mmCIF file of C-alpha atoms and ligand atoms in Angstrom:
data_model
loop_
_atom_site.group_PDB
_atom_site.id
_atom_site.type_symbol
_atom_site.label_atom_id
_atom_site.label_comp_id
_atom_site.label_asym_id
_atom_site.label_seq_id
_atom_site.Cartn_x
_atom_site.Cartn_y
_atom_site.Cartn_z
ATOM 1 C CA UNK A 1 -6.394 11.676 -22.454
ATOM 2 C CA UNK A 2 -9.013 8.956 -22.522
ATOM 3 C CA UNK A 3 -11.830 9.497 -19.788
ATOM 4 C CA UNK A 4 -12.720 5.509 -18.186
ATOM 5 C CA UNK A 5 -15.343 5.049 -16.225
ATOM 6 C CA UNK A 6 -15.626 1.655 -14.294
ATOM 7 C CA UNK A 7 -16.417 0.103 -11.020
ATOM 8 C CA UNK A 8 -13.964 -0.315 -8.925
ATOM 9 C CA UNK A 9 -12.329 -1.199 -5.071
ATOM 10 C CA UNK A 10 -9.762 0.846 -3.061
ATOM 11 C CA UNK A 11 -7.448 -1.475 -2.476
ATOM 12 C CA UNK A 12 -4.835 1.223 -0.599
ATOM 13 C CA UNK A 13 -4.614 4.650 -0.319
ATOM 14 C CA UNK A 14 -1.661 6.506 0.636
ATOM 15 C CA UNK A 15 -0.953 10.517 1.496
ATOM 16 C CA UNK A 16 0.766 12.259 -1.308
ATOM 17 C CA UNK A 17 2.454 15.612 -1.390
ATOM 18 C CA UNK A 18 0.166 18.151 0.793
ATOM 19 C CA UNK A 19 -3.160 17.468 0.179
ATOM 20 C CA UNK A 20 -3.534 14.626 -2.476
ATOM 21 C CA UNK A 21 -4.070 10.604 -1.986
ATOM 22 C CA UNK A 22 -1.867 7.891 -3.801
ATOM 23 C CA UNK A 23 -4.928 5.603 -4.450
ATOM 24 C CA UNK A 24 -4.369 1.635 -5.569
ATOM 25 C CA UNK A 25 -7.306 0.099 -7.033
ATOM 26 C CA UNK A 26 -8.839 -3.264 -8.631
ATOM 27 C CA UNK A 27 -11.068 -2.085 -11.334
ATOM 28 C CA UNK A 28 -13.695 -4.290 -12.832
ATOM 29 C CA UNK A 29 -12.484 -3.154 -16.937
ATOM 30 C CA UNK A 30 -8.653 -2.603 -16.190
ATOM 31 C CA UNK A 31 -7.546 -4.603 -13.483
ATOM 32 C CA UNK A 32 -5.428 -3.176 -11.043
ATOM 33 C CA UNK A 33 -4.592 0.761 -11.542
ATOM 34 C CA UNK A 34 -2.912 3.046 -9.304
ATOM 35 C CA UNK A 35 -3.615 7.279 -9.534
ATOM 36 C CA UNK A 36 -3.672 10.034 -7.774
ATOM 37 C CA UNK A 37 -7.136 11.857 -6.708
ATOM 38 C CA UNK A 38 -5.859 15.968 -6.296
ATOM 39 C CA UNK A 39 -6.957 17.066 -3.361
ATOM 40 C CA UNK A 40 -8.557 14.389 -1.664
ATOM 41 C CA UNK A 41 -7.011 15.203 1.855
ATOM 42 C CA UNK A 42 -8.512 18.983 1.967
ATOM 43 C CA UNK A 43 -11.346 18.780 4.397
ATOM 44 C CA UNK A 44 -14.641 19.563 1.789
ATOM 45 C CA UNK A 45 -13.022 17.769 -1.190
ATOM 46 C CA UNK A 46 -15.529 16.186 -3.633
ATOM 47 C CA UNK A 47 -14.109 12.743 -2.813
ATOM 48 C CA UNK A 48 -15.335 12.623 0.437
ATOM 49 C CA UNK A 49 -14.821 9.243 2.218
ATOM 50 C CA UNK A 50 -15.077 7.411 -1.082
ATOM 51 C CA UNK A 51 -11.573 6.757 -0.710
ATOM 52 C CA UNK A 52 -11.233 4.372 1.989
ATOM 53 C CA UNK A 53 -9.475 1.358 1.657
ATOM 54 C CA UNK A 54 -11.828 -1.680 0.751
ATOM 55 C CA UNK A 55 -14.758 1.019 -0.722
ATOM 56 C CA UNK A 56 -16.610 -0.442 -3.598
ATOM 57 C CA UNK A 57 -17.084 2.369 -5.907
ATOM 58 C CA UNK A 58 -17.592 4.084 -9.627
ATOM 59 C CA UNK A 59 -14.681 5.869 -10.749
ATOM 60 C CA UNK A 60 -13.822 7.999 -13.181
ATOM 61 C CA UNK A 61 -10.231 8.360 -14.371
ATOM 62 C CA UNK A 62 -7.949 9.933 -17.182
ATOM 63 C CA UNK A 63 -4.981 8.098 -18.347
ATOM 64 C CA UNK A 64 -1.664 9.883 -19.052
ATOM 65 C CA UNK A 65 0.411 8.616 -21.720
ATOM 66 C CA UNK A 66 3.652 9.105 -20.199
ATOM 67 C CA UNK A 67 2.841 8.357 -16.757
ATOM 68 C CA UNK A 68 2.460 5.186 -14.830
ATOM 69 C CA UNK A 69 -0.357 6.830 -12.457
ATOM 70 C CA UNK A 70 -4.086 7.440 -13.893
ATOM 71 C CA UNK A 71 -5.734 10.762 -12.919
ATOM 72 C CA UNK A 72 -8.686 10.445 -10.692
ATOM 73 C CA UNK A 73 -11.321 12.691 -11.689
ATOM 74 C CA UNK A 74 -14.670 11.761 -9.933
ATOM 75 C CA UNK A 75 -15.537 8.606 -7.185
ATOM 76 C CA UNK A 76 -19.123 7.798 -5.860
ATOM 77 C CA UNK A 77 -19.950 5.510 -3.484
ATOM 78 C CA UNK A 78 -21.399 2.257 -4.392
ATOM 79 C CA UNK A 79 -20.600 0.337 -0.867
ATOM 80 C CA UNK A 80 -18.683 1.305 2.403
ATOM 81 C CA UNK A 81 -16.940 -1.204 4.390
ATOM 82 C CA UNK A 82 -15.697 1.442 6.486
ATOM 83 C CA UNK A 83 -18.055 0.048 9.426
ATOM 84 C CA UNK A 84 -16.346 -4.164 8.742
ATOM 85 C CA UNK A 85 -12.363 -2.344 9.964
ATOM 86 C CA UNK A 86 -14.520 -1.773 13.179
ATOM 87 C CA UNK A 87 -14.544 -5.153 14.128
ATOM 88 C CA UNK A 88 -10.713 -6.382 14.968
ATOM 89 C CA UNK A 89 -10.875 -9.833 13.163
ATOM 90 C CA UNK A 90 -13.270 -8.846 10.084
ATOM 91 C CA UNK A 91 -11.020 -5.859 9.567
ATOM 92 C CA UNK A 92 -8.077 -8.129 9.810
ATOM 93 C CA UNK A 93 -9.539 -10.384 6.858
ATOM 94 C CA UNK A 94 -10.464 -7.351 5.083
ATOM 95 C CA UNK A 95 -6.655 -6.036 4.699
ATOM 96 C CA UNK A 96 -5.530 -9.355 4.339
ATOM 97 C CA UNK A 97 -7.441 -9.597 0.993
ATOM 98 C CA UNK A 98 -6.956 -6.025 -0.035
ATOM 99 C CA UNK A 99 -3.202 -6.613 0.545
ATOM 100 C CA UNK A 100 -3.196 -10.152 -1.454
ATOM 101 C CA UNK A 101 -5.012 -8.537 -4.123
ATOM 102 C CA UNK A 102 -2.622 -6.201 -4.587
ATOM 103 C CA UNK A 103 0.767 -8.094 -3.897
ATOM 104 C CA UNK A 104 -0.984 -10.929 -6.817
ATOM 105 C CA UNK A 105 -2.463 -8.897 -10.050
ATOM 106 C CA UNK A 106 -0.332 -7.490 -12.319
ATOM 107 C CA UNK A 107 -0.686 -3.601 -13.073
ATOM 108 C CA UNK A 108 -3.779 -3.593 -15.664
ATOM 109 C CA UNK A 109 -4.560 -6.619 -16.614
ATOM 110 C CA UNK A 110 -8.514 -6.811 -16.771
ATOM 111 C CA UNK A 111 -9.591 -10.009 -14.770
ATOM 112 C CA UNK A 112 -13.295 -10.151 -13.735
ATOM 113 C CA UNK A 113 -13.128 -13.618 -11.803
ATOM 114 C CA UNK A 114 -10.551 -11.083 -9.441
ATOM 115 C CA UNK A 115 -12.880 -8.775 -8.918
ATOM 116 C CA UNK A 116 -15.888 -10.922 -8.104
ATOM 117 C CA UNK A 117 -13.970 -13.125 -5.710
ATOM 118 C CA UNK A 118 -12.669 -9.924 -3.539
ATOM 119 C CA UNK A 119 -16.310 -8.436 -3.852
ATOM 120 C CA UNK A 120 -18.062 -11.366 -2.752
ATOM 121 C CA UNK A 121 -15.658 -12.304 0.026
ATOM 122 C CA UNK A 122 -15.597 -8.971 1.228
ATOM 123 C CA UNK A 123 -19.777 -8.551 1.457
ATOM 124 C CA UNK A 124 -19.676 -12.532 2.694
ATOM 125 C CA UNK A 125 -17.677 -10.908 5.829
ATOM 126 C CA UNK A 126 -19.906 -7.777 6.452
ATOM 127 C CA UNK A 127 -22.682 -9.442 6.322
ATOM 128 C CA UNK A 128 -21.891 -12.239 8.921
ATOM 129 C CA UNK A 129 -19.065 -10.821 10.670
ATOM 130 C CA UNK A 130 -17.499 -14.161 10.138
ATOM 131 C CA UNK A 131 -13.930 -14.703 8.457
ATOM 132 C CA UNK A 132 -13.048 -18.112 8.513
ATOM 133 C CA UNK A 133 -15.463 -19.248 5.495
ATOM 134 C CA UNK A 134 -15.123 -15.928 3.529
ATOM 135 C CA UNK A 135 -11.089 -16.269 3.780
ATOM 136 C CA UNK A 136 -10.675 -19.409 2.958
ATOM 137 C CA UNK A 137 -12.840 -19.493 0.228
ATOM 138 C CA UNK A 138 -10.537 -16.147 -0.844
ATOM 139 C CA UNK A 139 -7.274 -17.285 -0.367
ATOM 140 C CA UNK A 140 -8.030 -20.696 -2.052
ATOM 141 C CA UNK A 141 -9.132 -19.068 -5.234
ATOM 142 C CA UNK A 142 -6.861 -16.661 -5.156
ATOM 143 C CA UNK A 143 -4.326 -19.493 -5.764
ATOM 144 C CA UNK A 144 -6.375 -21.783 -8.411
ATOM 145 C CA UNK A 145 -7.124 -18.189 -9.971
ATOM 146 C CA UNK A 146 -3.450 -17.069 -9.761
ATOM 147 C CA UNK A 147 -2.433 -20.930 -11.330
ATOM 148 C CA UNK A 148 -0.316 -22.369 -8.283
ATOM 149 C CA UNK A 149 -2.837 -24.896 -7.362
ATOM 150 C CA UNK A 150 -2.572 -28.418 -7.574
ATOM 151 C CA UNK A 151 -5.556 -30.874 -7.263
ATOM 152 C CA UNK A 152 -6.970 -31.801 -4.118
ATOM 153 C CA UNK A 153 -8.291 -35.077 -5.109
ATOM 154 C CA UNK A 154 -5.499 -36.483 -6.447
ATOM 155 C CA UNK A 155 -1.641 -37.332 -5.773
ATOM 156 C CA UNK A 156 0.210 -34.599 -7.815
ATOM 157 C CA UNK A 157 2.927 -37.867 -8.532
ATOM 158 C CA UNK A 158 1.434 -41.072 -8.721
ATOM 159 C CA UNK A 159 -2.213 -40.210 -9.447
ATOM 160 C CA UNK A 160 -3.493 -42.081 -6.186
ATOM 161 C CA UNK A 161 -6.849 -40.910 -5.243
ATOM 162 C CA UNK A 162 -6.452 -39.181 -2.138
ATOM 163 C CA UNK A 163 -10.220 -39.727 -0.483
ATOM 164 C CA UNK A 164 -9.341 -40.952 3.392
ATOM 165 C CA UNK A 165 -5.463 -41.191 3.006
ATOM 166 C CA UNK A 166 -2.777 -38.997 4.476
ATOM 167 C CA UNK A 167 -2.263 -36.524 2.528
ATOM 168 C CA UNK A 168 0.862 -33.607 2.641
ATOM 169 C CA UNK A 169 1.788 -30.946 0.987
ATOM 170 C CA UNK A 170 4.229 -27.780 1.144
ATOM 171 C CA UNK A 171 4.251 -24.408 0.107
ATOM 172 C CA UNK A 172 6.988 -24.850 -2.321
ATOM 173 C CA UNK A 173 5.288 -27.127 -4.512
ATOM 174 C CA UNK A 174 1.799 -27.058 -6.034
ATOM 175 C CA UNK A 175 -0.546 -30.202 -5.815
ATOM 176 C CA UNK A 176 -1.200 -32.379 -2.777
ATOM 177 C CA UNK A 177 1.156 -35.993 -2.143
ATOM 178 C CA UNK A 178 0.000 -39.503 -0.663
ATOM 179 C CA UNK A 179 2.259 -40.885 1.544
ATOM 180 C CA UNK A 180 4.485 -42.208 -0.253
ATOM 181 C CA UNK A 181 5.143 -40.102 -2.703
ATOM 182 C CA UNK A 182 5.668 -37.028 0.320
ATOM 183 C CA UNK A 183 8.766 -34.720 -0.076
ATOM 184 C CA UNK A 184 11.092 -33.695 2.412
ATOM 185 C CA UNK A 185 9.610 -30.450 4.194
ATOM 186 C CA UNK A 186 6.143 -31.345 3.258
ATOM 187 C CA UNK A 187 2.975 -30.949 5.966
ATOM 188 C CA UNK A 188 0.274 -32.997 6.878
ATOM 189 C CA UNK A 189 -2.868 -32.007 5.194
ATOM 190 C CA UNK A 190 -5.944 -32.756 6.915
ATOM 191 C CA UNK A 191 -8.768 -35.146 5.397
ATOM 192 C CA UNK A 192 -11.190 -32.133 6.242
ATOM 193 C CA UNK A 193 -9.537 -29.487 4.689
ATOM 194 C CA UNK A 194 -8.934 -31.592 2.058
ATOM 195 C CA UNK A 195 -12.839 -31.908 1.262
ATOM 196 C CA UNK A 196 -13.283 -28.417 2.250
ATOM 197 C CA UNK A 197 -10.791 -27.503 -0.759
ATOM 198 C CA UNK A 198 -12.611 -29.891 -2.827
ATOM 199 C CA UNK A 199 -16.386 -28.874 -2.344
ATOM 200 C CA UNK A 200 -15.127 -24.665 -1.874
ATOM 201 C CA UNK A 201 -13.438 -24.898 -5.816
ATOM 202 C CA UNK A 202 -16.568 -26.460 -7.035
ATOM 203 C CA UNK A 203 -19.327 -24.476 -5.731
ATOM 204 C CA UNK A 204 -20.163 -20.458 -4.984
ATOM 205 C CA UNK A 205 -19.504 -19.259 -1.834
ATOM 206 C CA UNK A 206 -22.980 -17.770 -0.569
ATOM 207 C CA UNK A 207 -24.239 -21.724 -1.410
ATOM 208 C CA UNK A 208 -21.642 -23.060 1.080
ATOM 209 C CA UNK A 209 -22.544 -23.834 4.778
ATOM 210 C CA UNK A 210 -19.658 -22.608 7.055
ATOM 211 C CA UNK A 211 -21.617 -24.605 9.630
ATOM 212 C CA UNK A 212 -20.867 -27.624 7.492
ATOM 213 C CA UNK A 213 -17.193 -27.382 7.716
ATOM 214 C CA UNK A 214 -14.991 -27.394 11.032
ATOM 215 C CA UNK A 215 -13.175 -24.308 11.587
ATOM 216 C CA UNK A 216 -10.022 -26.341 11.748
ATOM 217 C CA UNK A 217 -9.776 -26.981 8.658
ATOM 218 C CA UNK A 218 -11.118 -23.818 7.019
ATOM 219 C CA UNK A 219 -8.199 -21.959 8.648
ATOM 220 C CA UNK A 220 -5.814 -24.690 7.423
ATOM 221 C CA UNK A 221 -6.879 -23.877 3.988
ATOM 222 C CA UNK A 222 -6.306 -20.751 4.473
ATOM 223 C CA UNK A 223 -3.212 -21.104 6.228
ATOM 224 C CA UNK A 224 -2.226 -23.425 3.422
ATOM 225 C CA UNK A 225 -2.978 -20.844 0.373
ATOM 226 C CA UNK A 226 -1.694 -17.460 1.902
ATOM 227 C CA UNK A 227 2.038 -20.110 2.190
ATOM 228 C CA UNK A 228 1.750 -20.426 -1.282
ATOM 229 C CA UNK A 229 0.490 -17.075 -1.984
ATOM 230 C CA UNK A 230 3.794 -16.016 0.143
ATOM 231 C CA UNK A 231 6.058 -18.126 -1.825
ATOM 232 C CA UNK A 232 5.271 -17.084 -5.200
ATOM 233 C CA UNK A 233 4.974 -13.330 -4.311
ATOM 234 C CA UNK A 234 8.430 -13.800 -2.573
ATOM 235 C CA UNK A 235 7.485 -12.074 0.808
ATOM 236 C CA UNK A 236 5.717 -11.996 4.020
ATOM 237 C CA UNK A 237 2.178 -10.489 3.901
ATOM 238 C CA UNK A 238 2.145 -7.755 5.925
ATOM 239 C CA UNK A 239 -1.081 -8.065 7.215
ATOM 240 C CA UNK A 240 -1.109 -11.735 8.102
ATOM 241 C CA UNK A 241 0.945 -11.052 11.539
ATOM 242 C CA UNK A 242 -2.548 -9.783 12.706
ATOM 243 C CA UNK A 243 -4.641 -12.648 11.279
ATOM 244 C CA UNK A 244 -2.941 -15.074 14.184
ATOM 245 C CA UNK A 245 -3.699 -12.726 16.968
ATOM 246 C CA UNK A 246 -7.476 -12.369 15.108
ATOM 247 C CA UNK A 247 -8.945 -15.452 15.255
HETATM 248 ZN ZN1 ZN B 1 1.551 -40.606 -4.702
#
C-alpha cells in the first residue's frame, strides 16, 4: 500500500457509515480520486474542517489494490473557502465548478491544466466576490480543455471569418456557424461574447478586465459552455438550477 502525498481540492464529501466521510477529490498528481477519511465525522477527529467541499489542501492517502476508494490518512489545510458558500451567488459558482469538475474528469487521470483552472477560478471568486468573469472563464475552458470546443473566430463549415457577422451555434455541435451555414436548432451568438470567448482562450484570467467585458455576454458564455458541458456529460447539472436564481 503505496503512501501519496499531493495537493489536492475537496470536490464533495459525503457521510459514510457512522462516523466516516466519502470524500471526492481533484488531486494535482492523480487527477480525480475518491476515499474514505475514518472517522472524520467524530467531533475531535484529526481532520478537522479540512474536509469541506471546495478546501484546497495536502493530502495524504494509501491506495488499496483491490478497491476503487483510496484511504485517507492525513489532510492539512492549505486554503478554506468555507467563508465564499457564505455569499449566495459566489457559493453558487463555487458548487457549480466543484460539480463540473467532477461530472467531466475521468477517475485518475493526472491533468494539471484541471487543477489550475478550478484553483484559479475559485481564488478569482473569493477574492472579488464576483462570478460572472471567474465562471465564464471556467466553464469556457472547461470545454476547450475537455475537447468540445470549436473556434470562435471562424465558421466551423465554410471557414468565413466570423468578426461582426451573426454568428449561431448549439449545444449539440461544437464550433460556431455564419449565417448561412446555421443548423436547425442553432442560437444566436452574440458579437460580444464572441470576442469575450476569443480574448478569455488566449490570455490568463487574473490579466483580464471583467470591467472590459459586458456582463451579457460573459453569462452567455457561460450559459453557452455549461449546454455543452450538459450535453456531453448527458445530464442536467445539479447545481445550475441555483445559478439562474444567483445572478
Ligand atoms: Zn459558414
Amino acid at each position: 500500500m503505496p503512501l501519496h502525498e499531493t495537493e489536492a481540492i475537496v470536490l464533495q464529501s459525503y457521510p459514510l457509515g457512522e462516523a466516516d466521510r466519502l470524500v471526492s477529490f481533484l488531486s494535482r498528481s492523480m487527477g480525480r480520486v475518491r476515499g474514505v477519511a475514518a472517522g472524520a465525522r467524530r467531533p475531535k477527529s484529526r481532520f478537522g474542517s479540512t474536509l469541506e467541499r471546495m478546501s484546497y489542501v495536502r493530502i495524504w492517502f494509501f491506495e488499496r489494490e483491490t478497491r476503487e476508494l483510496v484511504r485517507i490518512n492525513q489532510c492539512e489545510l492549505i486554503e478554506s473557502f468555507v467563508d465564499v458558500f457564505k455569499d449566495y451567488a459566489a457559493g453558487v459558482a463555487l458548487a457549480v465548478m466543484a460539480e463540473v469538475t467532477e461530472a467531466v474528469l475521468p477517475d485518475r487521470e493526472a491533468g494539471d491544466p484541471s487543477f489550475r483552472l478550478l484553483l484559479l477560478s475559485a481564488q478569482a471568486i473569493k477574492r472579488h466576490m464576483e462570478i460572472d468573469l471567474p465562471l465564464a472563464y471556467f466553464a469556457l475552458w472547461t470545454v476547450r480543455l475537455g475537447g468540445w470546443l470549436g473556434s470562435f473566430e471562424r465558421c466551423a463549415r465554410c471557414n468565413k471569418q466570423l468578426a461582426g457577422i451573426p454568428a449561431y451555434a448549439s449545444r449539440a455541435v461544437s464550433g460556431v456557424f455564419c449565417g448561412n451555414c446555421r443548423g436547425t436548432g442553432m442560437k444566436a451568438i452574440s458579437p460580444d461574447a464572441l470576442n469575450a470567448g476569443v480574448k478569455m482562450l488566449a490570455d490568463r484570467l487574473d490579466k483580464i478586465e471583467a470591467s472590459n467585458i459586458p456582463k451579457t455576454a460573459l453569462r452567455e458564455l457561460s450559459r453557452y459552455s455549461l449546454d455543452l458541458i450538459e450535453h456531453q456529460i448527458e445530464r442536467k447539472l445539479v447545481s445550475r438550477e441555483m445559478l439562474e436564481t444567483a445572478v
